[in-house]
CSV table of N, CA and C in Angstrom, one decimal:
chain,number,residue,atom,x,y,z
A,1,MET,N,175.6,83.7,339.6
A,1,MET,CA,176.5,84.5,340.4
A,1,MET,C,177.6,85.1,339.5
A,2,LYS,N,178.0,84.4,338.5
A,2,LYS,CA,179.1,84.9,337.6
A,2,LYS,C,178.6,86.2,336.9
A,3,LEU,N,177.4,86.2,336.4
A,3,LEU,CA,176.9,87.3,335.7
A,3,LEU,C,176.6,88.5,336.6
A,4,PHE,N,176.2,88.2,337.9
A,4,PHE,CA,175.9,89.2,338.9
A,4,PHE,C,177.2,90.0,339.2
A,5,LEU,N,178.3,89.3,339.4
A,5,LEU,CA,179.5,89.9,339.7
A,5,LEU,C,180.0,90.8,338.6
A,6,ILE,N,179.9,90.3,337.3
A,6,ILE,CA,180.4,91.1,336.2
A,6,ILE,C,179.5,92.4,336.0
A,7,ILE,N,178.2,92.2,336.1
A,7,ILE,CA,177.3,93.4,335.9
A,7,ILE,C,177.4,94.3,337.1
A,8,GLY,N,177.5,93.8,338.3
A,8,GLY,CA,177.7,94.7,339.5
A,8,GLY,C,179.0,95.5,339.4
A,9,GLY,N,180.1,94.8,338.9
A,9,GLY,CA,181.4,95.5,338.8
A,9,GLY,C,181.3,96.6,337.7
A,10,LEU,N,180.6,96.3,336.6
A,10,LEU,CA,180.4,97.3,335.5
A,10,LEU,C,179.6,98.5,336.0
A,11,LEU,N,178.5,98.2,336.7
A,11,LEU,CA,177.6,99.3,337.2
A,11,LEU,C,178.4,100.1,338.2
A,12,MET,N,179.2,99.5,339.1
A,12,MET,CA,179.9,100.2,340.1
A,12,MET,C,180.9,101.2,339.4
A,13,ILE,N,181.6,100.7,338.4
A,13,ILE,CA,182.5,101.6,337.7
A,13,ILE,C,181.8,102.7,337.0
A,14,ILE,N,180.7,102.4,336.3
A,14,ILE,CA,180.0,103.5,335.6
A,14,ILE,C,179.4,104.5,336.5
A,15,PHE,N,178.6,104.1,337.5
A,15,PHE,CA,177.9,105.0,338.3
A,15,PHE,C,178.7,105.7,339.5
A,16,PHE,N,179.7,105.1,340.0
A,16,PHE,CA,180.5,105.7,341.0
A,16,PHE,C,181.8,106.3,340.5
A,17,CYS,N,182.2,106.0,339.3
A,17,CYS,CA,183.5,106.5,338.8
A,17,CYS,C,183.3,107.4,337.6
A,18,LEU,N,182.7,106.9,336.6
A,18,LEU,CA,182.6,107.6,335.3
A,18,LEU,C,181.6,108.8,335.3
A,19,VAL,N,180.4,108.5,335.8
A,19,VAL,CA,179.3,109.5,335.8
A,19,VAL,C,179.7,110.8,336.5
A,20,PRO,N,180.2,110.7,337.8
A,20,PRO,CA,180.6,112.0,338.5
A,20,PRO,C,182.0,112.5,338.1
A,21,LEU,N,182.7,111.9,337.2
A,21,LEU,CA,184.1,112.3,336.9
A,21,LEU,C,184.1,113.7,336.4
A,22,LYS,N,183.3,114.1,335.5
A,22,LYS,CA,183.3,115.4,334.8
A,22,LYS,C,183.1,116.5,335.9
A,23,ARG,N,182.1,116.3,336.8
A,23,ARG,CA,181.9,117.3,337.8
A,23,ARG,C,183.1,117.4,338.8
A,24,ASP,N,183.6,116.2,339.1
A,24,ASP,CA,184.8,116.2,340.1
A,24,ASP,C,186.0,116.9,339.5
A,25,ILE,N,186.2,116.8,338.2
A,25,ILE,CA,187.3,117.5,337.5
A,25,ILE,C,187.1,119.0,337.5
A,26,GLN,N,185.8,119.4,337.3
A,26,GLN,CA,185.5,120.8,337.3
A,26,GLN,C,185.7,121.4,338.7
A,27,GLU,N,185.3,120.7,339.8
A,27,GLU,CA,185.4,121.1,341.1
A,27,GLU,C,186.9,121.2,341.5
A,28,TYR,N,187.7,120.3,341.0
A,28,TYR,CA,189.2,120.3,341.3
A,28,TYR,C,189.8,121.5,340.6
A,29,LYS,N,189.4,121.8,339.4
A,29,LYS,CA,189.9,123.0,338.7
A,29,LYS,C,189.6,124.3,339.5
A,30,VAL,N,188.3,124.3,340.0
A,30,VAL,CA,188.0,125.5,340.9
A,30,VAL,C,188.8,125.6,342.1
A,31,GLN,N,189.1,124.4,342.7
A,31,GLN,CA,189.9,124.4,343.9
A,31,GLN,C,191.3,124.9,343.6
A,32,ILE,N,191.9,124.5,342.4
A,32,ILE,CA,193.2,124.9,342.1
A,32,ILE,C,193.3,126.4,341.5
A,33,THR,N,192.4,126.7,340.6
A,33,THR,CA,192.5,128.0,339.9
A,33,THR,C,191.5,129.0,340.3
A,34,GLY,N,190.6,128.7,341.2
A,34,GLY,CA,189.5,129.6,341.6
A,34,GLY,C,189.9,130.8,342.3
A,35,GLU,N,189.1,131.8,342.2
A,35,GLU,CA,189.4,133.1,343.0
A,35,GLU,C,188.4,133.1,344.1
A,36,ILE,N,188.8,133.8,345.2
A,36,ILE,CA,188.0,133.9,346.3
A,36,ILE,C,187.0,135.1,346.1
A,37,VAL,N,185.7,134.8,346.2
A,37,VAL,CA,184.6,135.8,346.1
A,37,VAL,C,183.8,135.8,347.3
A,38,LYS,N,183.1,136.9,347.5
A,38,LYS,CA,182.3,137.1,348.7
A,38,LYS,C,180.9,136.9,348.3
A,39,ALA,N,180.2,136.1,349.1
A,39,ALA,CA,178.7,135.8,348.8
A,39,ALA,C,178.0,136.1,350.1
A,40,THR,N,176.7,136.4,349.9
A,40,THR,CA,175.8,136.7,351.0
A,40,THR,C,174.8,135.6,351.2
A,41,ILE,N,174.7,135.1,352.4
A,41,ILE,CA,173.8,134.0,352.7
A,41,ILE,C,172.4,134.5,352.7
A,42,THR,N,171.5,133.8,352.0
A,42,THR,CA,170.1,134.2,352.0
A,42,THR,C,169.2,133.2,352.7
A,43,TYR,N,169.6,132.0,352.8
A,43,TYR,CA,168.8,130.9,353.5
A,43,TYR,C,169.7,129.9,354.1
A,44,ILE,N,169.4,129.5,355.3
A,44,ILE,CA,170.2,128.4,356.0
A,44,ILE,C,169.1,127.4,356.4
A,45,PRO,N,169.2,126.1,356.1
A,45,PRO,CA,168.2,125.2,356.5
A,45,PRO,C,168.2,125.0,358.0
A,46,ASN,N,167.0,124.6,358.5
A,46,ASN,CA,166.8,124.3,359.9
A,46,ASN,C,167.2,122.8,360.1
A,47,CYS,N,168.2,122.6,360.8
A,47,CYS,CA,168.8,121.2,360.9
A,47,CYS,C,168.7,120.8,362.3
A,48,ILE,N,167.8,119.8,362.6
A,48,ILE,CA,167.7,119.4,364.0
A,48,ILE,C,168.0,117.9,364.0
A,49,GLY,N,169.1,117.6,364.6
A,49,GLY,CA,169.5,116.2,364.9
A,49,GLY,C,169.8,115.3,363.7
A,50,THR,N,169.9,115.8,362.5
A,50,THR,CA,170.2,114.9,361.4
A,50,THR,C,171.7,115.1,361.0
A,51,LYS,N,172.2,114.1,360.4
A,51,LYS,CA,173.6,114.2,359.9
A,51,LYS,C,173.7,114.4,358.4
A,52,SER,N,172.5,114.5,357.8
A,52,SER,CA,172.5,114.6,356.3
A,52,SER,C,172.8,116.1,355.9
A,53,ASN,N,173.3,116.2,354.7
A,53,ASN,CA,173.6,117.6,354.2
A,53,ASN,C,172.4,118.3,353.7
A,54,GLN,N,172.3,119.5,354.0
A,54,GLN,CA,171.2,120.4,353.5
A,54,GLN,C,171.8,121.4,352.5
A,55,PHE,N,170.9,122.2,351.9
A,55,PHE,CA,171.4,123.2,351.0
A,55,PHE,C,171.1,124.6,351.5
A,56,MET,N,172.2,125.4,351.6
A,56,MET,CA,172.0,126.8,351.9
A,56,MET,C,171.9,127.5,350.6
A,57,LYS,N,171.3,128.7,350.7
A,57,LYS,CA,171.3,129.6,349.5
A,57,LYS,C,172.0,130.8,349.7
A,58,PHE,N,172.7,131.3,348.7
A,58,PHE,CA,173.4,132.6,348.8
A,58,PHE,C,173.4,133.3,347.5
A,59,THR,N,173.7,134.6,347.6
A,59,THR,CA,173.7,135.4,346.3
A,59,THR,C,175.1,135.9,346.0
A,60,TYR,N,175.4,135.9,344.8
A,60,TYR,CA,176.7,136.3,344.3
A,60,TYR,C,176.5,137.0,342.9
A,61,ALA,N,176.9,138.2,342.7
A,61,ALA,CA,176.8,138.9,341.5
A,61,ALA,C,175.4,139.0,341.0
A,62,GLY,N,174.4,139.2,342.0
A,62,GLY,CA,173.0,139.4,341.6
A,62,GLY,C,172.3,138.1,341.3
A,63,SER,N,172.9,136.9,341.4
A,63,SER,CA,172.2,135.7,341.2
A,63,SER,C,172.2,134.8,342.4
A,64,GLU,N,171.2,134.0,342.5
A,64,GLU,CA,171.1,133.1,343.7
A,64,GLU,C,171.6,131.7,343.4
A,65,PHE,N,172.4,131.1,344.2
A,65,PHE,CA,173.0,129.8,344.1
A,65,PHE,C,172.7,129.0,345.4
A,66,ASP,N,173.0,127.7,345.3
A,66,ASP,CA,172.9,126.9,346.5
A,66,ASP,C,174.1,126.1,346.7
A,67,LYS,N,174.4,125.6,347.9
A,67,LYS,CA,175.6,124.9,348.2
A,67,LYS,C,175.2,123.9,349.4
A,68,SER,N,175.7,122.7,349.2
A,68,SER,CA,175.5,121.7,350.3
A,68,SER,C,176.3,122.0,351.5
A,69,VAL,N,175.7,122.0,352.7
A,69,VAL,CA,176.3,122.3,353.9
A,69,VAL,C,175.9,121.2,355.0
A,70,GLY,N,176.7,121.0,356.0
A,70,GLY,CA,176.3,120.1,357.0
A,70,GLY,C,175.5,120.8,358.1
A,71,CYS,N,175.0,120.1,359.0
A,71,CYS,CA,174.1,120.6,360.1
A,71,CYS,C,174.8,121.6,360.9
A,72,ALA,N,176.1,121.5,361.2
A,72,ALA,CA,176.8,122.4,362.0
A,72,ALA,C,176.9,123.8,361.4
A,73,PHE,N,176.7,124.0,360.1
A,73,PHE,CA,176.8,125.3,359.5
A,73,PHE,C,175.9,126.3,360.1
A,74,SER,N,174.7,125.9,360.4
A,74,SER,CA,173.7,126.8,361.0
A,74,SER,C,174.1,127.3,362.4
A,75,ASP,N,175.0,126.6,363.1
A,75,ASP,CA,175.5,127.0,364.4
A,75,ASP,C,176.5,128.2,364.3
A,76,THR,N,177.2,128.2,363.2
A,76,THR,CA,178.3,129.2,363.1
A,76,THR,C,177.9,130.4,362.1
A,77,HIS,N,176.8,130.2,361.3
A,77,HIS,CA,176.5,131.3,360.4
A,77,HIS,C,175.0,131.6,360.5
A,78,LYS,N,174.6,132.8,360.0
A,78,LYS,CA,173.2,133.2,360.0
A,78,LYS,C,172.9,133.9,358.7
A,79,VAL,N,171.7,134.1,358.4
A,79,VAL,CA,171.2,134.8,357.2
A,79,VAL,C,171.7,136.2,357.2
A,80,GLY,N,172.3,136.6,356.1
A,80,GLY,CA,172.9,138.0,356.0
A,80,GLY,C,174.4,138.0,356.1
A,81,ASP,N,175.0,136.9,356.6
A,81,ASP,CA,176.4,136.9,356.7
A,81,ASP,C,177.1,136.8,355.4
A,82,THR,N,178.3,137.4,355.3
A,82,THR,CA,179.1,137.3,354.1
A,82,THR,C,180.1,136.2,354.3
A,83,ILE,N,180.2,135.3,353.3
A,83,ILE,CA,181.2,134.2,353.4
A,83,ILE,C,182.1,134.3,352.1
A,84,ASN,N,183.3,133.7,352.3
A,84,ASN,CA,184.3,133.6,351.2
A,84,ASN,C,184.1,132.2,350.6
A,85,LEU,N,184.0,132.2,349.2
A,85,LEU,CA,183.9,131.0,348.5
A,85,LEU,C,184.9,131.0,347.3
A,86,MET,N,185.4,129.9,346.9
A,86,MET,CA,186.2,129.8,345.7
A,86,MET,C,185.3,129.6,344.5
A,87,HIS,N,185.6,130.3,343.4
A,87,HIS,CA,184.7,130.3,342.2
A,87,HIS,C,185.5,130.6,341.0
A,88,ASN,N,185.2,130.0,339.9
A,88,ASN,CA,185.6,130.4,338.5
A,88,ASN,C,184.4,131.0,337.8
A,89,ASP,N,184.6,132.0,337.0
A,89,ASP,CA,183.5,132.6,336.3
A,89,ASP,C,182.9,131.7,335.2
A,90,SER,N,183.7,130.7,334.8
A,90,SER,CA,183.2,129.9,333.7
A,90,SER,C,182.3,128.7,334.2
A,91,THR,N,182.1,128.6,335.5
A,91,THR,CA,181.3,127.5,336.1
A,91,THR,C,180.3,128.1,337.1
A,92,ASP,N,179.4,127.2,337.5
A,92,ASP,CA,178.5,127.5,338.6
A,92,ASP,C,178.9,126.8,339.9
A,93,ILE,N,180.1,126.4,340.0
A,93,ILE,CA,180.6,125.7,341.1
A,93,ILE,C,181.3,126.7,342.1
A,94,PHE,N,180.8,126.5,343.4
A,94,PHE,CA,181.4,127.3,344.5
A,94,PHE,C,181.9,126.3,345.5
A,95,LEU,N,183.1,126.6,346.1
A,95,LEU,CA,183.7,125.7,347.1
A,95,LEU,C,184.1,126.6,348.3
A,96,PHE,N,184.0,126.0,349.5
A,96,PHE,CA,184.5,126.7,350.6
A,96,PHE,C,186.1,126.7,350.5
A,97,GLU,N,186.7,127.6,351.2
A,97,GLU,CA,188.1,127.8,351.1
A,97,GLU,C,188.9,126.5,351.6
A,98,THR,N,188.3,125.8,352.6
A,98,THR,CA,188.9,124.7,353.2
A,98,THR,C,188.5,123.3,352.5
A,99,GLU,N,187.6,123.4,351.5
A,99,GLU,CA,187.1,122.2,350.9
A,99,GLU,C,188.3,121.6,350.0
A,100,ASN,N,188.4,120.2,350.2
A,100,ASN,CA,189.5,119.5,349.5
A,100,ASN,C,188.9,118.4,348.6
A,101,LYS,N,189.2,118.5,347.3
A,101,LYS,CA,188.5,117.5,346.4
A,101,LYS,C,189.4,116.3,346.0
A,102,GLU,N,190.6,116.2,346.5
A,102,GLU,CA,191.5,115.1,346.2
A,102,GLU,C,190.9,113.8,346.8
A,103,SER,N,190.2,113.9,347.9
A,103,SER,CA,189.6,112.6,348.5
A,103,SER,C,188.6,112.0,347.6
A,104,GLU,N,187.9,112.8,346.8
A,104,GLU,CA,186.9,112.3,345.9
A,104,GLU,C,187.5,111.4,344.8
A,105,PHE,N,188.7,111.9,344.3
A,105,PHE,CA,189.4,111.1,343.3
A,105,PHE,C,189.9,109.8,343.9
A,106,ILE,N,190.4,109.8,345.1
A,106,ILE,CA,190.9,108.6,345.8
A,106,ILE,C,189.7,107.6,346.0
A,107,SER,N,188.6,108.1,346.4
A,107,SER,CA,187.4,107.2,346.6
A,107,SER,C,186.9,106.6,345.3
A,108,ALA,N,186.9,107.4,344.2
A,108,ALA,CA,186.5,107.0,342.9
A,108,ALA,C,187.5,105.9,342.4
A,109,GLY,N,188.8,106.1,342.7
A,109,GLY,CA,189.8,105.1,342.3
A,109,GLY,C,189.6,103.8,343.1
A,110,LEU,N,189.3,103.9,344.3
A,110,LEU,CA,189.0,102.6,345.1
A,110,LEU,C,187.8,101.9,344.6
A,111,PHE,N,186.7,102.7,344.3
A,111,PHE,CA,185.5,102.0,343.7
A,111,PHE,C,185.8,101.4,342.4
A,112,ALA,N,186.7,102.0,341.6
A,112,ALA,CA,187.1,101.4,340.3
A,112,ALA,C,187.9,100.1,340.5
A,113,ILE,N,188.7,100.1,341.5
A,113,ILE,CA,189.5,98.8,341.8
A,113,ILE,C,188.6,97.7,342.3
A,114,ILE,N,187.6,98.1,343.1
A,114,ILE,CA,186.6,97.1,343.6
A,114,ILE,C,185.8,96.6,342.4
A,115,GLY,N,185.3,97.5,341.6
A,115,GLY,CA,184.5,97.1,340.4
A,115,GLY,C,185.3,96.2,339.5
A,116,ILE,N,186.6,96.5,339.2
A,116,ILE,CA,187.4,95.6,338.4
A,116,ILE,C,187.6,94.3,339.0
A,117,SER,N,187.8,94.3,340.4
A,117,SER,CA,188.0,93.0,341.0
A,117,SER,C,186.7,92.1,340.9
A,118,PHE,N,185.6,92.8,341.0
A,118,PHE,CA,184.3,92.0,340.9
A,118,PHE,C,184.2,91.4,339.5
A,119,ILE,N,184.6,92.2,338.4
A,119,ILE,CA,184.6,91.7,337.1
A,119,ILE,C,185.5,90.5,336.9
A,120,ILE,N,186.7,90.6,337.5
A,120,ILE,CA,187.7,89.6,337.4
A,120,ILE,C,187.2,88.3,338.1
A,121,MET,N,186.7,88.5,339.3
A,121,MET,CA,186.1,87.3,340.0
A,121,MET,C,185.0,86.7,339.3
A,122,GLY,N,184.1,87.5,338.6
A,122,GLY,CA,183.0,86.9,337.8
A,122,GLY,C,183.5,86.2,336.6
A,123,ALA,N,184.6,86.7,336.0
A,123,ALA,CA,185.1,86.1,334.8
A,123,ALA,C,185.8,84.8,335.1
A,124,ARG,N,186.4,84.6,336.3
A,124,ARG,CA,187.1,83.4,336.7
A,124,ARG,C,186.2,82.3,337.3
A,125,LYS,N,185.0,82.7,337.7
A,125,LYS,CA,184.1,81.6,338.3
A,125,LYS,C,183.7,80.6,337.2
A,126,LYS,N,183.5,79.4,337.6
A,126,LYS,CA,183.1,78.4,336.7
A,126,LYS,C,181.6,78.2,336.7
């Protein structure tokens, strides 16, 4: 049990905190310094009764990109609509204007605290 707690805590810190950290930082920079661009929707997934996120496709500056959207997105948008997205030219990250990335840092911090507590509990067990 001791080894399980220590390894579980380490894996939690690595896979939930450290691996996605670079992408989270890039998304936060886009949120803070990104410019609003106009993109044209080329594909919206058919979402019937699921709560999972799907990927819509859109074109910007002659290239096609995709973005994760919820099922309700197809209720309010259709193919051919122009939408506003936040974007930096140095990345391939696009965010909706209302998207907030601070909550991802908070959840990563909570996972780190849980992982550290697992490691401490494992180290203290006899």
